[in-house]
Tab-separated table of C-alpha atoms in Angstrom:
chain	number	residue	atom	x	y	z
A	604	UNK	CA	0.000	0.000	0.000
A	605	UNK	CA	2.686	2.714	0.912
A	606	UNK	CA	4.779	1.700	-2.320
A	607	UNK	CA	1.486	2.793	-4.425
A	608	UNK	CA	1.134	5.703	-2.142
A	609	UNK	CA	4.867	6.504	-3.188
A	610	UNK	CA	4.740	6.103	-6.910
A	611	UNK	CA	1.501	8.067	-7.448
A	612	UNK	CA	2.910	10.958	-5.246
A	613	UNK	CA	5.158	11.869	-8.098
A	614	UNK	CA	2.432	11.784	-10.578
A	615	UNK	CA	0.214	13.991	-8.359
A	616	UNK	CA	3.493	16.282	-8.046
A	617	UNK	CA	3.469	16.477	-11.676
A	618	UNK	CA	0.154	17.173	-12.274
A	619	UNK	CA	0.113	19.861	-9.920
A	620	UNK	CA	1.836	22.727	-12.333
A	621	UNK	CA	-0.373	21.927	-15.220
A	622	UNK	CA	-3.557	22.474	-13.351
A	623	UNK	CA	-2.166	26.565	-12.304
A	624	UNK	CA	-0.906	26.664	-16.279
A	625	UNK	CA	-4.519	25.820	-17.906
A	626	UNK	CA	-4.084	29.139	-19.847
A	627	UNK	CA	-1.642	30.318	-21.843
A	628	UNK	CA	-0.598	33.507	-21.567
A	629	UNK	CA	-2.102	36.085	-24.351
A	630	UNK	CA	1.460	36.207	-25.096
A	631	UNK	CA	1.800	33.065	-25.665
A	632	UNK	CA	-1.669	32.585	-27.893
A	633	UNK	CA	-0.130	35.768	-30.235
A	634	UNK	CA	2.939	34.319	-30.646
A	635	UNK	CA	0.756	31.290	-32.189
A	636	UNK	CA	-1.174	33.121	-34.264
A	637	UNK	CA	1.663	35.371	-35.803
A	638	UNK	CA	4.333	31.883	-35.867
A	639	UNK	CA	1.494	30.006	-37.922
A	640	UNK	CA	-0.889	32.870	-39.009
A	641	UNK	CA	-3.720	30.338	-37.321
A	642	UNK	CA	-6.517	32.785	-37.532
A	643	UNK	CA	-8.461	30.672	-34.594
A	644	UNK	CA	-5.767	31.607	-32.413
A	645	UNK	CA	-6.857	35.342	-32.883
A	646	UNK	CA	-11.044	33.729	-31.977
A	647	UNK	CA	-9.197	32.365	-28.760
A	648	UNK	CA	-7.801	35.735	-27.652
A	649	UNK	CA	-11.044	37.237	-28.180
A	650	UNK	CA	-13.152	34.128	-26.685
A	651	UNK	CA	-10.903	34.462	-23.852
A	652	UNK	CA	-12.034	38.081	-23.156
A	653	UNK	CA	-15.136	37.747	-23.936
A	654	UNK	CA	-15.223	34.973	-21.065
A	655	UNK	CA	-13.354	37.051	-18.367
A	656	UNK	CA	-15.652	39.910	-18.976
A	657	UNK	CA	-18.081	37.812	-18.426
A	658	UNK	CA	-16.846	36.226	-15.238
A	659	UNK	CA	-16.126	39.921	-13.785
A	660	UNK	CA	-19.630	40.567	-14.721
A	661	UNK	CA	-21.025	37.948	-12.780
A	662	UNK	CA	-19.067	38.960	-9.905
A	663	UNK	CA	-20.284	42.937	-10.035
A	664	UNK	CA	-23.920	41.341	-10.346
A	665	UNK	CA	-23.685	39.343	-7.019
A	666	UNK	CA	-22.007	42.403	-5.419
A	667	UNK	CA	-25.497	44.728	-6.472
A	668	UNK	CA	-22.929	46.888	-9.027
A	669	UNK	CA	-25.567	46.532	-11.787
A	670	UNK	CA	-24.224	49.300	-14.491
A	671	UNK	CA	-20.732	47.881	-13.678
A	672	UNK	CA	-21.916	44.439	-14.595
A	673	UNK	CA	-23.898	45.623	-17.834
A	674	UNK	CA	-20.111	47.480	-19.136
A	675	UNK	CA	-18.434	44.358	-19.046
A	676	UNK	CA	-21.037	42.104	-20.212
A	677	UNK	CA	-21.054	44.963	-22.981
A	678	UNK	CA	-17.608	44.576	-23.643
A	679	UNK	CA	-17.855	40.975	-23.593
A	680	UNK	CA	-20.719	41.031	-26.455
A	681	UNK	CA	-18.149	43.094	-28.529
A	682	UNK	CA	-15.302	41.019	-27.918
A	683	UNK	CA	-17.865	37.908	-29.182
A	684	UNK	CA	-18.580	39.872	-31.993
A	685	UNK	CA	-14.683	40.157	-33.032
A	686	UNK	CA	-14.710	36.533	-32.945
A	687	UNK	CA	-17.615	35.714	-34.941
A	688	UNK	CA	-16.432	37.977	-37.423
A	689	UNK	CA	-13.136	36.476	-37.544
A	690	UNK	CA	-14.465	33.115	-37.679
A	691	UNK	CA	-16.891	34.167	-40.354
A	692	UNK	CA	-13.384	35.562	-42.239
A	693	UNK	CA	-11.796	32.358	-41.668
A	694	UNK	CA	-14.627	30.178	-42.997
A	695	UNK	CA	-14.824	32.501	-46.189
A	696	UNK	CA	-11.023	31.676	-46.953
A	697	UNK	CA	-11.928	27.692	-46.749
A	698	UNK	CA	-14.152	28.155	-48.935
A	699	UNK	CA	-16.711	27.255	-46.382
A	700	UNK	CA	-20.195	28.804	-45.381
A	701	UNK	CA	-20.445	30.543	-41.876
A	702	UNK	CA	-23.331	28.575	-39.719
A	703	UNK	CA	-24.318	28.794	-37.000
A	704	UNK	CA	-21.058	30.744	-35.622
A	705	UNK	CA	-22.428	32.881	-32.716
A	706	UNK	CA	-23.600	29.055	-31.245
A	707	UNK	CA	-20.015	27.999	-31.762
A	708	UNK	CA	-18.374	31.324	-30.441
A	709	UNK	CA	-20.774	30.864	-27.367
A	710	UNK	CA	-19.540	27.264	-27.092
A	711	UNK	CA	-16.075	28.549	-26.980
A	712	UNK	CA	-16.557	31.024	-24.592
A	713	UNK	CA	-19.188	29.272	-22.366
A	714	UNK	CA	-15.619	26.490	-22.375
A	715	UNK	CA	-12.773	29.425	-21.074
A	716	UNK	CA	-15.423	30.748	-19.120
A	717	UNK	CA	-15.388	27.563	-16.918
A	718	UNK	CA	-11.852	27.768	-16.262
A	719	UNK	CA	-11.671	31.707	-15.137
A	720	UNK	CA	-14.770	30.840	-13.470
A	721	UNK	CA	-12.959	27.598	-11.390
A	722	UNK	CA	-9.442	29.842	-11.206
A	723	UNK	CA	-11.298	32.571	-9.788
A	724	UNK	CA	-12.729	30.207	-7.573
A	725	UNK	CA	-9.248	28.999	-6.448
A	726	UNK	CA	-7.917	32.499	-5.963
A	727	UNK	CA	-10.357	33.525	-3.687
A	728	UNK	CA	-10.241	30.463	-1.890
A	729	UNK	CA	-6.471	30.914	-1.266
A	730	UNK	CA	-6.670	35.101	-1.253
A	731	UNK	CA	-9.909	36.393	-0.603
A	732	UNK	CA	-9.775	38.491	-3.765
A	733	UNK	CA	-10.996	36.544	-7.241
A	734	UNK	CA	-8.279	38.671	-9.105
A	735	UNK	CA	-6.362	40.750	-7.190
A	736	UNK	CA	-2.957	38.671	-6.582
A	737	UNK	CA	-3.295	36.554	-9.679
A	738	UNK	CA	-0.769	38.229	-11.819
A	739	UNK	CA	-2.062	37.128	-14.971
A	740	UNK	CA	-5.249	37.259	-14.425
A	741	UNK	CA	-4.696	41.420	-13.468
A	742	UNK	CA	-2.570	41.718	-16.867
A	743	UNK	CA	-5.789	40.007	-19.018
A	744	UNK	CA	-7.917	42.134	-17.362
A	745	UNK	CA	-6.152	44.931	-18.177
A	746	UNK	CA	-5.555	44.153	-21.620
A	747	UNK	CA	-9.238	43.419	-22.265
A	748	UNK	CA	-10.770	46.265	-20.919
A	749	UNK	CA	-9.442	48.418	-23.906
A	750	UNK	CA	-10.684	46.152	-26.810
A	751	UNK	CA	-9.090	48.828	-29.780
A	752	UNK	CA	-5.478	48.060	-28.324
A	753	UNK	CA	-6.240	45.000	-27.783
A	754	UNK	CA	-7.581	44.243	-31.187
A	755	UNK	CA	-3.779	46.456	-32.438
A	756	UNK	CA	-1.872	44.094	-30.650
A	757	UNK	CA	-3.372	40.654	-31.389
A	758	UNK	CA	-2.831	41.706	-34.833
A	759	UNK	CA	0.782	43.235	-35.060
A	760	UNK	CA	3.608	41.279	-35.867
């Protein structure tokens, strides 16, 4: 029993660094997009947004800040918008034809939102702050509340 004990405390070790790296930095997702010119990656980065918005939304809702919550669900419609364009560009350059892509771009987002939604979870557990502390987190935030720079950035090379 305590040699099983001892080989699976390794894995566990192991496992435990993926679980905090679940999302790649925005960095990191540009630095896809411009290596490979993967125009999903760019639908990511604006998913991603859209579902932190959306998160921080939530959070001003439960909190009674209505108008606050309304801006960033605002913000977070826009930033589905971007992608459903994009993915509406990127479907035009298959050769395909767009269908149904707000219920995929929901999809996507409904999926990241999840994950900020369990992170945040986590940080406040360890915290007592859903954000604050949670370096990347603060930088995302940051970078998605101005969705023209943002926008500049994701597509500069």
């Amino acid at each position: 029993m305590k040699s099983s004990i001892l080989l699976a405390l390794p894995l566990l070790m192991c496992a435990l660094p993926t679980h905090a790296a679940e999302l790649s930095t925005f960095d990191e997702v540009r630095a896809q997009y411009h290596a490979y010119r993967d125009g999903t990656r760019l639908s990511y980065l604006y998913n991603r947004c859209a579902a932190l918005q959306l998160n921080v939304s939530a959070l001003l809702q439960r909190k009674g800040q209505i108008q606050g919550a309304k801006d960033f669900e605002s913000l977070a419609q826009h930033y589905m918008v971007l992608s459903e364009a994009n993915e509406r560009e990127i479907d035009k350059k298959r050769g395909l034809k767009s269908k149904d892509t707000m219920k995929t771009v929901n999809r996507s987002v409904a999926h990241v939102s999840e994950v900020y939604s369990q992170r945040m979870k986590d940080n406040y557990a360890k915290r007592r702050d859903y954000i604050m502390g949670d370096a990347q987190l603060e930088a995302e935030l940051a970078e998605c509340n101005l969705p023209e720079a943002f926008k500049k950035k994701a597509l500069a090379e």
